Coordinates of C-alpha atoms and ligand atoms in Angstrom, one line a residue:
M1 CA -14.3 -16.9 -2.4
C2 CA -15.2 -15.3 -5.3
K3 CA -19.1 -15.2 -6.5
R4 CA -19.2 -16.3 -9.9
L5 CA -21.6 -15.7 -12.6
A6 CA -25.0 -17.5 -12.4
F7 CA -24.0 -20.5 -14.7
D8 CA -21.7 -21.4 -11.6
E9 CA -24.7 -21.7 -9.3
G10 CA -26.5 -24.4 -11.2
T11 CA -28.5 -22.5 -13.7
D12 CA -27.9 -22.2 -17.3
S13 CA -29.5 -19.0 -17.9
V14 CA -26.1 -17.2 -18.4
S15 CA -23.3 -18.7 -20.2
P16 CA -19.6 -18.0 -19.7
M17 CA -18.2 -15.0 -21.8
T18 CA -16.4 -16.3 -24.5
S19 CA -13.5 -14.7 -25.6
V20 CA -15.0 -13.8 -29.2
L21 CA -12.1 -13.0 -31.1
P22 CA -10.2 -15.8 -33.0
S23 CA -7.1 -17.8 -31.4
T24 CA -4.4 -18.0 -33.6
E25 CA -1.6 -17.9 -31.3
W26 CA -2.3 -14.2 -31.2
W27 CA 0.2 -13.5 -28.1
R28 CA 3.2 -14.4 -30.0
S29 CA 3.1 -11.2 -32.2
A30 CA 0.6 -9.1 -30.4
V31 CA 1.5 -5.5 -29.4
I32 CA -0.3 -5.0 -25.9
Y33 CA -1.0 -1.3 -24.7
Q34 CA -0.9 -0.9 -20.9
I35 CA -3.6 1.2 -19.5
Y36 CA -2.8 2.7 -16.0
P37 CA -6.7 2.9 -15.1
R38 CA -5.9 5.9 -12.5
S39 CA -4.3 7.8 -15.3
F40 CA -5.7 7.0 -18.7
A41 CA -9.2 8.7 -18.8
D42 CA -11.6 9.9 -16.2
S43 CA -15.4 9.9 -16.9
N44 CA -17.0 11.4 -13.9
G45 CA -14.4 14.2 -13.1
D46 CA -13.3 13.3 -9.6
G47 CA -9.7 13.2 -11.2
M48 CA -9.2 9.6 -10.9
G49 CA -9.3 7.4 -14.2
D50 CA -12.2 4.8 -14.3
L51 CA -13.4 1.9 -16.3
L52 CA -16.1 4.3 -18.6
G53 CA -13.2 6.5 -19.0
I54 CA -11.2 3.6 -20.7
R55 CA -14.3 2.2 -22.5
D56 CA -15.4 5.8 -24.0
R57 CA -11.6 6.1 -25.1
L58 CA -10.8 2.7 -26.8
T59 CA -11.4 3.7 -30.4
A60 CA -8.2 5.9 -29.7
L61 CA -6.1 2.6 -29.5
T62 CA -7.8 0.7 -32.4
E63 CA -6.7 3.8 -34.3
L64 CA -3.3 3.6 -32.9
G65 CA -3.2 -0.2 -34.0
V66 CA -2.8 -2.3 -30.8
D67 CA -4.0 -5.7 -30.6
A68 CA -4.9 -6.0 -26.8
V69 CA -4.7 -3.7 -23.6
W70 CA -3.5 -5.0 -20.2
L71 CA -5.3 -2.7 -17.2
S72 CA -3.1 -2.2 -13.9
P73 CA -5.2 -3.3 -11.1
F74 CA -8.8 -1.5 -10.5
N75 CA -10.0 -4.1 -7.8
T76 CA -11.2 -2.8 -4.4
S77 CA -8.0 -1.4 -2.7
P78 CA -7.3 1.0 -0.2
Q79 CA -4.8 2.2 -2.9
N80 CA -1.6 2.1 -0.6
D81 CA 0.2 0.7 -3.6
A82 CA -2.2 2.3 -6.2
G83 CA -4.3 -0.8 -6.3
Y84 CA -1.5 -3.5 -6.1
D85 CA -2.8 -3.9 -2.6
V86 CA -5.8 -5.7 -3.2
A87 CA -8.6 -6.0 -0.8
D88 CA -11.4 -8.0 -2.8
Y89 CA -9.9 -9.9 -6.1
C90 CA -13.3 -10.2 -7.3
D91 CA -14.8 -6.8 -7.5
V92 CA -14.2 -3.3 -8.6
D93 CA -13.0 -0.5 -6.6
P94 CA -15.8 2.3 -6.4
L95 CA -12.9 4.8 -7.6
F96 CA -12.7 3.1 -11.1
G97 CA -16.6 2.0 -11.2
T98 CA -18.5 -1.5 -10.9
L99 CA -18.2 -4.8 -12.0
N100 CA -20.9 -3.8 -14.7
D101 CA -18.7 -1.3 -15.8
F102 CA -16.0 -3.9 -16.4
D103 CA -18.1 -5.9 -18.4
S104 CA -19.4 -2.9 -20.4
M105 CA -15.8 -1.9 -21.1
T106 CA -14.7 -5.6 -22.0
S107 CA -17.8 -5.8 -24.4
R108 CA -16.8 -2.7 -26.1
A109 CA -13.0 -3.5 -26.4
H110 CA -13.7 -7.2 -28.0
E111 CA -16.4 -5.6 -30.3
L112 CA -13.3 -3.4 -31.4
G113 CA -11.1 -6.4 -31.7
L114 CA -9.1 -5.5 -28.8
R115 CA -8.1 -8.4 -26.2
V116 CA -8.3 -7.4 -22.3
I117 CA -5.5 -8.7 -19.7
V118 CA -5.9 -8.0 -16.4
D119 CA -3.6 -7.7 -13.7
L120 CA -3.4 -10.4 -11.0
V121 CA -1.8 -9.7 -7.7
P122 CA -1.2 -13.1 -6.0
N123 CA 2.0 -12.6 -3.9
H124 CA 0.4 -10.3 -1.4
S125 CA -3.1 -9.1 -0.7
S126 CA -4.0 -5.7 1.1
S127 CA -3.8 -5.7 5.0
E128 CA -7.5 -4.6 4.5
H129 CA -8.2 -7.9 2.8
R130 CA -10.8 -9.8 4.8
W131 CA -8.5 -13.1 4.7
F132 CA -5.7 -11.1 6.4
Q133 CA -8.0 -9.3 9.3
E134 CA -9.5 -12.9 10.1
A135 CA -5.6 -13.9 10.3
L136 CA -4.7 -10.9 12.7
A137 CA -8.1 -11.6 14.8
A138 CA -7.0 -15.5 15.1
P139 CA -4.2 -17.1 17.2
P140 CA -1.0 -18.1 16.2
G141 CA -1.1 -21.2 14.6
S142 CA -4.5 -20.8 13.3
P143 CA -5.7 -21.9 10.0
E144 CA -6.3 -18.4 9.3
R145 CA -2.6 -17.3 10.2
D146 CA -1.4 -20.0 7.7
R147 CA -2.6 -17.8 4.8
Y148 CA 0.1 -15.3 5.2
I149 CA 3.8 -15.9 6.8
F150 CA 3.3 -15.0 10.2
R151 CA 6.3 -16.0 12.4
D152 CA 7.6 -15.6 16.0
G153 CA 10.2 -12.8 16.4
L154 CA 13.8 -13.3 17.4
G155 CA 15.3 -12.2 20.5
E156 CA 14.3 -12.6 24.2
N157 CA 10.7 -11.2 23.8
G158 CA 10.4 -11.8 20.1
E159 CA 11.4 -8.2 19.6
L160 CA 13.6 -8.7 16.7
P161 CA 12.2 -9.4 13.1
P162 CA 12.3 -13.1 12.1
N163 CA 15.1 -12.8 9.7
N164 CA 17.0 -9.7 8.2
W165 CA 14.9 -9.3 4.8
D166 CA 14.0 -5.9 3.4
S167 CA 11.3 -4.6 1.7
V168 CA 11.6 -3.8 -2.0
F169 CA 10.3 -0.3 -1.3
G170 CA 12.8 0.1 1.4
G171 CA 13.0 -0.5 5.3
R172 CA 12.4 -4.0 6.9
A173 CA 10.2 -6.6 5.4
W174 CA 8.5 -7.5 8.6
T175 CA 6.0 -5.8 10.7
R176 CA 5.1 -6.7 14.4
T177 CA 1.4 -7.3 15.3
E178 CA -0.6 -6.7 18.3
N179 CA -2.3 -9.0 20.2
P180 CA -5.8 -8.4 21.3
N181 CA -4.8 -7.5 24.8
G182 CA -2.4 -5.0 23.6
S183 CA 0.9 -6.8 24.0
A184 CA 3.1 -7.1 21.1
G185 CA 2.4 -10.1 18.8
Q186 CA 4.2 -12.5 15.7
W187 CA 5.5 -10.9 12.9
Y188 CA 4.1 -11.0 9.4
L189 CA 6.2 -10.8 5.9
H190 CA 5.6 -8.2 3.7
L191 CA 8.0 -7.9 0.5
F192 CA 6.7 -4.7 -0.4
D193 CA 4.5 -2.2 1.8
S194 CA 3.6 -3.1 5.5
T195 CA -0.2 -2.8 4.1
Q196 CA 0.9 -5.9 1.7
P197 CA 1.2 -8.8 3.4
D198 CA 2.9 -12.1 1.5
F199 CA 0.6 -15.0 1.1
D200 CA 2.0 -18.5 1.9
W201 CA 1.7 -20.1 -1.3
D202 CA 2.5 -23.6 0.2
N203 CA -1.2 -23.6 1.8
P204 CA -3.3 -25.2 -0.5
W205 CA -6.1 -23.1 1.0
V206 CA -4.2 -20.0 -0.9
R207 CA -4.1 -22.0 -4.3
R208 CA -7.6 -22.8 -4.2
Q209 CA -8.6 -19.1 -3.5
F210 CA -6.8 -18.0 -6.9
E211 CA -8.1 -20.5 -8.8
D212 CA -11.5 -19.0 -8.2
V213 CA -10.3 -15.7 -8.9
L214 CA -8.8 -16.8 -12.2
R215 CA -11.9 -18.3 -13.1
F216 CA -14.2 -15.5 -11.8
W217 CA -12.4 -13.2 -14.6
L218 CA -12.0 -16.0 -17.1
D219 CA -15.7 -16.3 -16.9
R220 CA -16.3 -12.8 -17.4
G221 CA -14.4 -13.0 -20.6
V222 CA -10.9 -11.9 -20.0
D223 CA -8.5 -12.7 -22.4
G224 CA -5.6 -13.1 -19.9
F225 CA -3.6 -11.9 -16.5
R226 CA -0.4 -10.2 -15.9
V227 CA 0.8 -11.6 -12.8
D228 CA 2.4 -9.5 -10.5
V229 CA 5.5 -10.4 -8.9
A230 CA 5.6 -13.7 -10.7
H231 CA 8.9 -14.7 -9.4
G232 CA 8.3 -13.9 -5.8
M233 CA 5.3 -16.3 -4.2
I234 CA 7.5 -19.0 -3.2
K235 CA 9.9 -18.4 -0.1
A236 CA 13.3 -20.8 0.6
D237 CA 12.2 -23.3 3.3
G238 CA 13.3 -21.7 6.9
L239 CA 13.4 -18.2 5.7
P240 CA 17.0 -17.8 5.7
D241 CA 18.8 -14.7 6.2
W242 CA 20.1 -13.1 3.1
T243 CA 22.6 -10.2 2.4
P244 CA 22.2 -8.9 -1.4
S245 CA 25.0 -8.7 -3.7
S246 CA 25.8 -5.4 -5.2
A247 CA 24.3 -7.2 -8.6
G248 CA 20.7 -7.3 -9.2
G249 CA 17.9 -4.5 -9.0
S250 CA 15.7 -4.2 -5.8
M251 CA 13.2 -6.8 -7.5
G252 CA 15.4 -9.5 -8.6
G253 CA 18.2 -10.4 -10.6
A254 CA 20.8 -13.2 -10.4
G255 CA 23.0 -11.8 -7.6
T256 CA 26.2 -13.4 -9.1
A257 CA 27.5 -14.1 -12.5
A258 CA 28.9 -17.7 -12.8
G259 CA 32.2 -18.3 -14.0
A260 CA 32.9 -18.9 -17.8
D261 CA 34.5 -22.2 -17.9
V262 CA 31.7 -24.0 -15.8
S263 CA 29.0 -25.8 -17.5
E264 CA 25.8 -24.3 -18.3
A265 CA 23.7 -26.5 -15.7
A266 CA 26.5 -25.8 -12.9
A267 CA 26.3 -22.0 -13.7
A268 CA 22.5 -22.0 -13.4
D269 CA 23.2 -24.2 -9.9
A270 CA 25.5 -21.2 -8.7
R271 CA 23.0 -18.3 -9.9
A272 CA 20.1 -20.2 -8.0
A273 CA 22.3 -20.5 -4.9
A274 CA 23.3 -16.9 -5.1
R275 CA 19.7 -15.8 -5.5
A276 CA 17.6 -14.0 -2.6
P277 CA 15.8 -16.8 -0.8
F278 CA 12.1 -14.8 -1.9
W279 CA 13.2 -14.5 -5.7
A280 CA 12.8 -17.3 -8.4
Q281 CA 12.3 -20.1 -6.1
E282 CA 11.7 -23.7 -7.9
G283 CA 8.5 -23.8 -6.4
V284 CA 6.6 -21.2 -8.1
H285 CA 6.4 -23.3 -11.7
E286 CA 4.1 -25.7 -10.0
I287 CA 1.9 -23.0 -9.5
Y288 CA 1.7 -21.7 -13.1
R289 CA 1.3 -25.6 -14.5
E290 CA -1.7 -25.4 -12.7
W291 CA -2.8 -22.3 -13.6
R292 CA -1.9 -23.0 -17.6
K293 CA -4.4 -26.0 -17.4
V294 CA -7.3 -23.5 -16.0
L295 CA -6.7 -21.2 -18.7
D296 CA -6.5 -24.0 -21.3
S297 CA -10.0 -25.2 -20.3
Y298 CA -11.2 -21.9 -21.5
D299 CA -11.8 -21.2 -25.2
G300 CA -10.0 -18.4 -27.1
E301 CA -6.3 -18.7 -25.9
R302 CA -6.2 -16.9 -22.8
I303 CA -2.9 -15.9 -21.6
L304 CA -0.5 -15.5 -18.6
A305 CA 2.3 -12.9 -18.7
A306 CA 4.8 -13.0 -15.9
E307 CA 6.1 -9.8 -14.3
A308 CA 9.6 -11.9 -13.3
W309 CA 12.6 -9.6 -12.4
V310 CA 14.9 -12.6 -13.1
D311 CA 18.3 -12.3 -14.4
P312 CA 19.7 -13.7 -17.1
L313 CA 17.3 -14.2 -19.6
I314 CA 17.9 -18.1 -19.9
D315 CA 16.4 -18.4 -16.3
M316 CA 13.6 -16.0 -16.9
A317 CA 12.6 -18.1 -19.9
K318 CA 11.7 -21.1 -17.1
W319 CA 8.5 -19.0 -16.6
V320 CA 7.5 -19.5 -20.3
R321 CA 8.0 -23.1 -20.9
P322 CA 5.1 -24.7 -22.9
D323 CA 3.2 -25.7 -19.7
E324 CA 3.5 -22.8 -18.0
M325 CA 3.0 -18.9 -19.0
H326 CA 2.7 -17.3 -22.6
Q327 CA 4.9 -14.5 -22.1
A328 CA 7.2 -12.7 -19.5
F329 CA 8.3 -9.0 -19.5
N330 CA 11.6 -8.6 -21.2
F331 CA 13.3 -6.3 -18.2
P332 CA 16.9 -7.1 -19.6
Y333 CA 15.7 -5.4 -22.5
L334 CA 14.2 -2.4 -20.7
E335 CA 17.3 -2.0 -18.8
T336 CA 19.8 -2.0 -21.7
P337 CA 21.3 1.5 -22.2
W338 CA 20.8 3.2 -25.8
D339 CA 24.2 1.7 -27.1
A340 CA 24.6 -0.7 -30.3
A341 CA 26.6 -3.3 -28.9
Q342 CA 24.6 -3.7 -25.9
L343 CA 21.4 -3.8 -27.9
R344 CA 22.5 -6.3 -30.2
T345 CA 23.7 -8.4 -27.2
V346 CA 20.3 -8.3 -25.2
I347 CA 18.1 -9.0 -28.6
D348 CA 20.1 -11.9 -29.4
A349 CA 20.1 -13.4 -25.9
S350 CA 16.4 -13.0 -25.7
I351 CA 15.5 -14.5 -29.1
N352 CA 17.6 -17.3 -28.0
A353 CA 16.8 -17.9 -24.9
F354 CA 12.7 -17.4 -25.3
S355 CA 13.0 -19.7 -28.7
E356 CA 14.8 -22.3 -26.5
V357 CA 11.6 -23.0 -24.7
E358 CA 9.5 -21.8 -27.9
A359 CA 8.1 -18.7 -26.6
P360 CA 8.1 -15.5 -28.3
S361 CA 10.4 -13.0 -26.8
T362 CA 8.6 -9.9 -25.6
W363 CA 9.8 -6.2 -25.9
V364 CA 9.2 -3.6 -23.7
L365 CA 10.8 0.1 -23.0
S366 CA 8.4 1.8 -20.1
N367 CA 5.7 0.8 -17.9
H368 CA 4.0 2.2 -14.4
D369 CA 7.2 1.2 -12.4
V370 CA 10.2 2.8 -14.4
V371 CA 11.0 6.2 -15.5
R372 CA 9.6 7.0 -18.8
H373 CA 12.0 5.7 -21.6
A374 CA 11.6 9.7 -23.2
S375 CA 13.8 10.8 -19.8
R376 CA 15.6 7.5 -18.9
L377 CA 17.5 7.3 -22.3
A378 CA 19.0 10.6 -21.5
L379 CA 19.6 10.0 -17.9
T380 CA 23.5 10.6 -17.3
A381 CA 23.7 9.2 -13.6
E382 CA 22.8 5.9 -12.4
N383 CA 19.1 5.5 -11.4
P384 CA 17.9 2.2 -10.0
Q385 CA 14.8 0.6 -11.1
G386 CA 12.0 2.0 -8.8
H387 CA 13.9 5.2 -7.5
G388 CA 12.4 7.5 -9.9
I389 CA 13.6 10.8 -10.6
G390 CA 12.9 14.5 -9.1
P391 CA 14.0 17.8 -8.8
E392 CA 17.2 16.9 -7.1
S393 CA 18.2 14.0 -8.7
A394 CA 21.6 13.8 -10.3
G395 CA 22.3 13.5 -14.1
L396 CA 18.6 15.0 -15.3
P397 CA 17.6 14.4 -18.8
I398 CA 18.1 17.0 -21.7
P399 CA 14.3 16.5 -22.8
E400 CA 15.2 17.0 -26.7
L401 CA 17.6 14.3 -26.4
G402 CA 15.6 11.9 -24.4
L403 CA 12.7 12.1 -26.9
R404 CA 14.8 11.4 -30.1
R405 CA 16.5 8.7 -28.3
A406 CA 12.7 7.1 -27.0
R407 CA 11.6 7.5 -30.4
A408 CA 14.5 5.9 -32.1
A409 CA 14.2 3.3 -29.5
S410 CA 10.5 2.6 -29.9
A411 CA 11.0 2.3 -33.6
L412 CA 13.7 -0.4 -33.2
M413 CA 11.7 -2.2 -30.6
L414 CA 8.5 -2.3 -32.9
A415 CA 10.5 -3.7 -35.8
L416 CA 11.5 -6.7 -33.8
P417 CA 9.6 -10.3 -34.0
G418 CA 7.8 -11.0 -31.0
S419 CA 5.3 -9.4 -28.7
A420 CA 5.8 -5.8 -27.7
Y421 CA 4.3 -3.9 -25.1
I422 CA 3.7 0.0 -25.2
Y423 CA 2.8 1.7 -21.9
Q424 CA 0.1 4.9 -22.2
G425 CA 1.3 7.9 -23.1
E426 CA 4.7 6.7 -24.6
E427 CA 3.0 7.2 -27.9
L428 CA 2.9 10.8 -27.5
G429 CA 6.3 11.1 -26.3
L430 CA 5.4 11.9 -22.8
P431 CA 8.6 12.4 -20.5
E432 CA 8.6 11.5 -16.9
V433 CA 7.5 14.3 -15.0
I434 CA 10.3 15.4 -12.5
A435 CA 8.8 18.4 -10.8
L436 CA 6.1 16.9 -9.0
P437 CA 5.7 18.5 -5.6
D438 CA 6.5 16.5 -2.7
D439 CA 2.9 16.8 -1.3
A440 CA 1.4 15.3 -4.4
R441 CA 3.6 12.3 -4.2
Q442 CA 1.7 9.0 -3.2
D443 CA 4.4 6.1 -4.2
P444 CA 5.0 4.1 -1.0
T445 CA 9.1 4.0 -1.8
W446 CA 8.7 8.0 -1.4
F447 CA 7.3 7.4 2.3
R448 CA 9.3 4.4 3.5
T449 CA 12.7 6.0 2.5
N450 CA 11.6 9.3 3.8
G451 CA 12.1 11.1 0.3
E452 CA 15.4 9.8 -0.4
R453 CA 13.8 7.8 -3.4
Y454 CA 11.4 9.8 -5.3
G455 CA 9.6 6.5 -6.7
R456 CA 7.2 6.0 -9.5
D457 CA 4.8 8.7 -9.5
G458 CA 6.6 10.7 -12.3
C459 CA 5.4 8.2 -14.8
R460 CA 2.0 8.0 -13.8
V461 CA 0.7 11.4 -14.2
P462 CA -2.8 11.5 -16.2
I463 CA -2.4 11.5 -19.9
P464 CA -3.2 14.1 -22.2
W465 CA -5.9 13.8 -24.9
E466 CA -7.0 17.7 -25.9
A467 CA -4.5 20.2 -25.8
D468 CA -7.7 23.0 -25.0
S469 CA -9.6 21.3 -22.5
P470 CA -9.2 21.2 -18.6
A471 CA -6.6 18.3 -17.3
Y472 CA -6.0 18.1 -21.2
G473 CA -9.1 16.2 -21.6
F474 CA -8.4 13.6 -19.2
G475 CA -11.7 14.0 -17.7
P476 CA -14.7 16.5 -17.7
S477 CA -13.3 18.8 -15.1
D478 CA -9.9 20.3 -14.2
A479 CA -9.1 17.5 -11.6
A480 CA -6.1 15.4 -11.7
W481 CA -4.8 12.8 -8.9
L482 CA -1.3 14.0 -9.9
P483 CA -0.6 17.4 -11.4
Q484 CA -0.2 17.6 -15.0
P485 CA 2.7 19.6 -16.3
A486 CA 1.7 23.2 -17.7
D487 CA 3.6 22.6 -21.0
W488 CA 1.7 19.3 -22.0
A489 CA -0.5 20.9 -24.5
P490 CA 1.8 20.0 -27.7
L491 CA 1.8 16.6 -26.2
A492 CA -1.9 16.1 -26.3
R493 CA -3.1 13.2 -28.7
D494 CA -5.4 15.8 -30.7
A495 CA -2.5 17.8 -31.1
Q496 CA -0.3 15.1 -32.6
R497 CA -3.2 13.3 -34.5
G498 CA -2.7 13.0 -38.1
V499 CA 0.3 15.4 -37.8
E500 CA 3.5 14.4 -39.7
G501 CA 6.6 14.1 -37.9
S502 CA 4.6 13.9 -34.6
T503 CA 5.4 10.9 -32.1
L504 CA 1.7 9.5 -32.4
T505 CA 2.1 9.6 -36.1
M506 CA 5.2 7.7 -36.0
Y507 CA 3.5 4.7 -33.7
T508 CA 0.6 4.9 -35.8
L509 CA 2.6 4.3 -38.9
A510 CA 5.1 1.7 -37.1
L511 CA 2.1 -0.4 -36.1
A512 CA 0.3 -0.5 -39.3
L513 CA 3.7 -1.5 -41.1
R514 CA 4.5 -4.0 -38.5
R515 CA 1.1 -5.7 -39.3
A516 CA 1.5 -5.3 -43.0
H517 CA 5.0 -6.7 -43.2
D518 CA 4.0 -9.2 -40.7
L519 CA 7.2 -8.3 -38.6
G520 CA 5.5 -9.8 -35.1
D521 CA 6.0 -13.0 -36.6
G522 CA 9.3 -12.5 -38.7
E523 CA 12.7 -13.7 -38.3
L524 CA 15.5 -11.4 -37.5
E525 CA 18.9 -11.4 -39.4
W526 CA 21.7 -9.1 -38.3
L527 CA 23.4 -7.2 -41.1
D528 CA 26.5 -5.5 -41.5
A529 CA 26.0 -1.9 -40.0
G530 CA 29.1 -0.5 -41.3
A531 CA 29.7 1.2 -38.1
E532 CA 29.9 0.3 -34.7
T533 CA 27.4 2.7 -33.2
V534 CA 24.6 1.5 -35.9
L535 CA 22.3 -1.7 -35.4
A536 CA 21.4 -3.0 -38.9
L537 CA 18.6 -5.7 -39.0
R538 CA 16.3 -7.4 -41.5
N539 CA 13.0 -8.7 -40.5
G540 CA 11.0 -10.1 -43.7
D541 CA 11.3 -7.4 -46.3
V542 CA 12.1 -4.6 -44.1
L543 CA 15.7 -3.3 -42.9
V544 CA 16.2 -1.4 -40.1
Y545 CA 19.2 0.8 -39.0
A546 CA 19.3 2.4 -35.7
N547 CA 21.8 5.1 -35.2
T548 CA 22.9 5.1 -31.4
G549 CA 25.9 7.3 -31.9
A550 CA 26.4 10.9 -31.5
S551 CA 27.0 11.5 -35.2
A552 CA 25.4 11.0 -38.4
V553 CA 26.3 7.8 -40.7
V554 CA 25.9 7.3 -44.3
L555 CA 21.8 6.3 -44.9
P556 CA 22.1 3.4 -47.0
A557 CA 19.9 3.6 -50.0
G558 CA 16.3 2.1 -50.0
E559 CA 12.9 3.4 -50.1
V560 CA 12.1 5.0 -46.6
L561 CA 9.1 3.3 -44.9
L562 CA 9.8 4.8 -41.5
S563 CA 12.0 7.2 -39.6
S564 CA 12.0 8.2 -36.0
G565 CA 13.2 11.8 -36.7
P566 CA 14.4 13.9 -39.5
L567 CA 16.7 12.5 -42.1
G568 CA 19.4 14.4 -43.6
D569 CA 20.6 14.3 -46.9
A570 CA 21.6 10.6 -47.4
E571 CA 22.3 10.7 -43.9
L572 CA 21.2 8.8 -40.8
P573 CA 21.3 11.2 -38.1
A574 CA 22.3 10.4 -34.3
D575 CA 19.7 8.9 -32.3
T576 CA 17.6 8.1 -35.7
T577 CA 16.1 4.6 -36.6
V578 CA 15.0 4.3 -40.2
W579 CA 13.2 1.2 -41.8
L580 CA 13.6 0.5 -45.4
R581 CA 12.0 -1.4 -48.2
G582 CA 14.4 -4.4 -48.2
Ligands
NOJ1 C1 4.8 -4.9 -9.3 C2 4.0 -3.5 -9.6 O1 4.2 -3.5 -11.0 C3 4.5 -2.6 -8.8 O2 3.5 -1.4 -9.3 C4 4.0 -3.1 -7.5 O3 4.3 -2.1 -6.6 C5 4.7 -4.2 -7.1 N1 4.4 -5.2 -8.0 C6 4.1 -4.7 -5.9 O4 2.6 -5.0 -6.1

């Protein structure tokens, strides 16, 4: 149970923090900047980013021109999955500071006009959470065990896991417990690491706890929640065995494509039947309808954003029906290669699917779980989400090509109507860090696959602020929880600030133009691009041309508002996006 602010306890000495910012369906067009607290800014020199570090660096984000920040988890946690293993949902881990630091950071953000979205991890807790420790100590069948998914094992002595499910991070999704007398006991389910037991969301007790958690943070003035694994909380009855088809990434996907000659309803049924029994089950929607009521009872348009890896987009759109969440991360867009035809298809599919349920489309190219797009867009070998890249990976990117494409892709993304997400450091053009030493890696994926998958550390390296300071100004000492590359000085924010042609300048200009021309609330119209490799569109009075091909094309006439790279003489070079006044 979360201890809420004093007004909850019958005194009126403290009033709930209101979201002081005006509510105008801001989330439909907002640019939301993802802060990964471990790696954003460190105030005390221990090598780990923290809340006061964030607070003191927020003006860099207002200067960049974003509308909101989303913070990955900073709750109490043993950090087995970098904080996505929560041991207390209503407190701050000492690594990141205190609840007072959180309040101070939030007030500062609001003062600066930035909204604050926090991460909520409801699919699983940490195995160190009191609720799970109590469940382990209680006997099978007890109310404590019913909070999580405990089952007897199969086989003569229960020595086999209850079903064949695998963990997203590799290995099986079940771990056997030990009884107090030392004998082997029941098994518990964990779709992720063994230290992340899944809750049983069919249990009303679990639902009540999380309503309290929502209110706890809403009372503190947060503007919304990014909901982790929002497609995973309900499991199919009976927990049936499941063998994945080759389609679909580790976090979900449709499994099979339905035939073209069946009705949409029949196709949707076929997709649902092919889906893993732990992803995208109908029952999750009821949870979000309840949550939406809680959020709507607060002022200031607080929002829910779903991390739901559900394909295709028409199925993902169910998460953002009018009485459910506000936004869902557009992973199909993130996963689309730098290719005009495929981009056009996914952009159309996104706008159609989301507008069908009156939700905005969102756009995202990078986050803390994927290879940074300044590297990913130039990979030449297949690289499934979550596997990461390292020194021995096949098809490693050419850095200059990756950066050129990333800038062009970002310039395209920021011109699209809807809401866009930026992952910290992409505005600096940061690449994935490939050469991390093995002993520095921390992602559970790395350990659970015995190093077969590098995992996600390469996109989580502390970001550079000052070219000439220790740890590039990440904090006051030279400590950084993951080593920063020796050649990052030119990428530091102060080395790029105000410098013509820098990636930071491009992002800053794009966001200013996006706001001035109201692109987030605009409408997209495709134009004849004149070449197959080029995407051409109009959003209001801005024309956008993105050349995804390997050779230059003719640059249409017009006043250039923004360019992702140098323009040739009347030419739009390869891997370049330009905005023209329409
Ligand atoms: C998705 C989060 O983004 C990722 O970082 C985490 O490992 C898994 N969910 C499990 O919580």
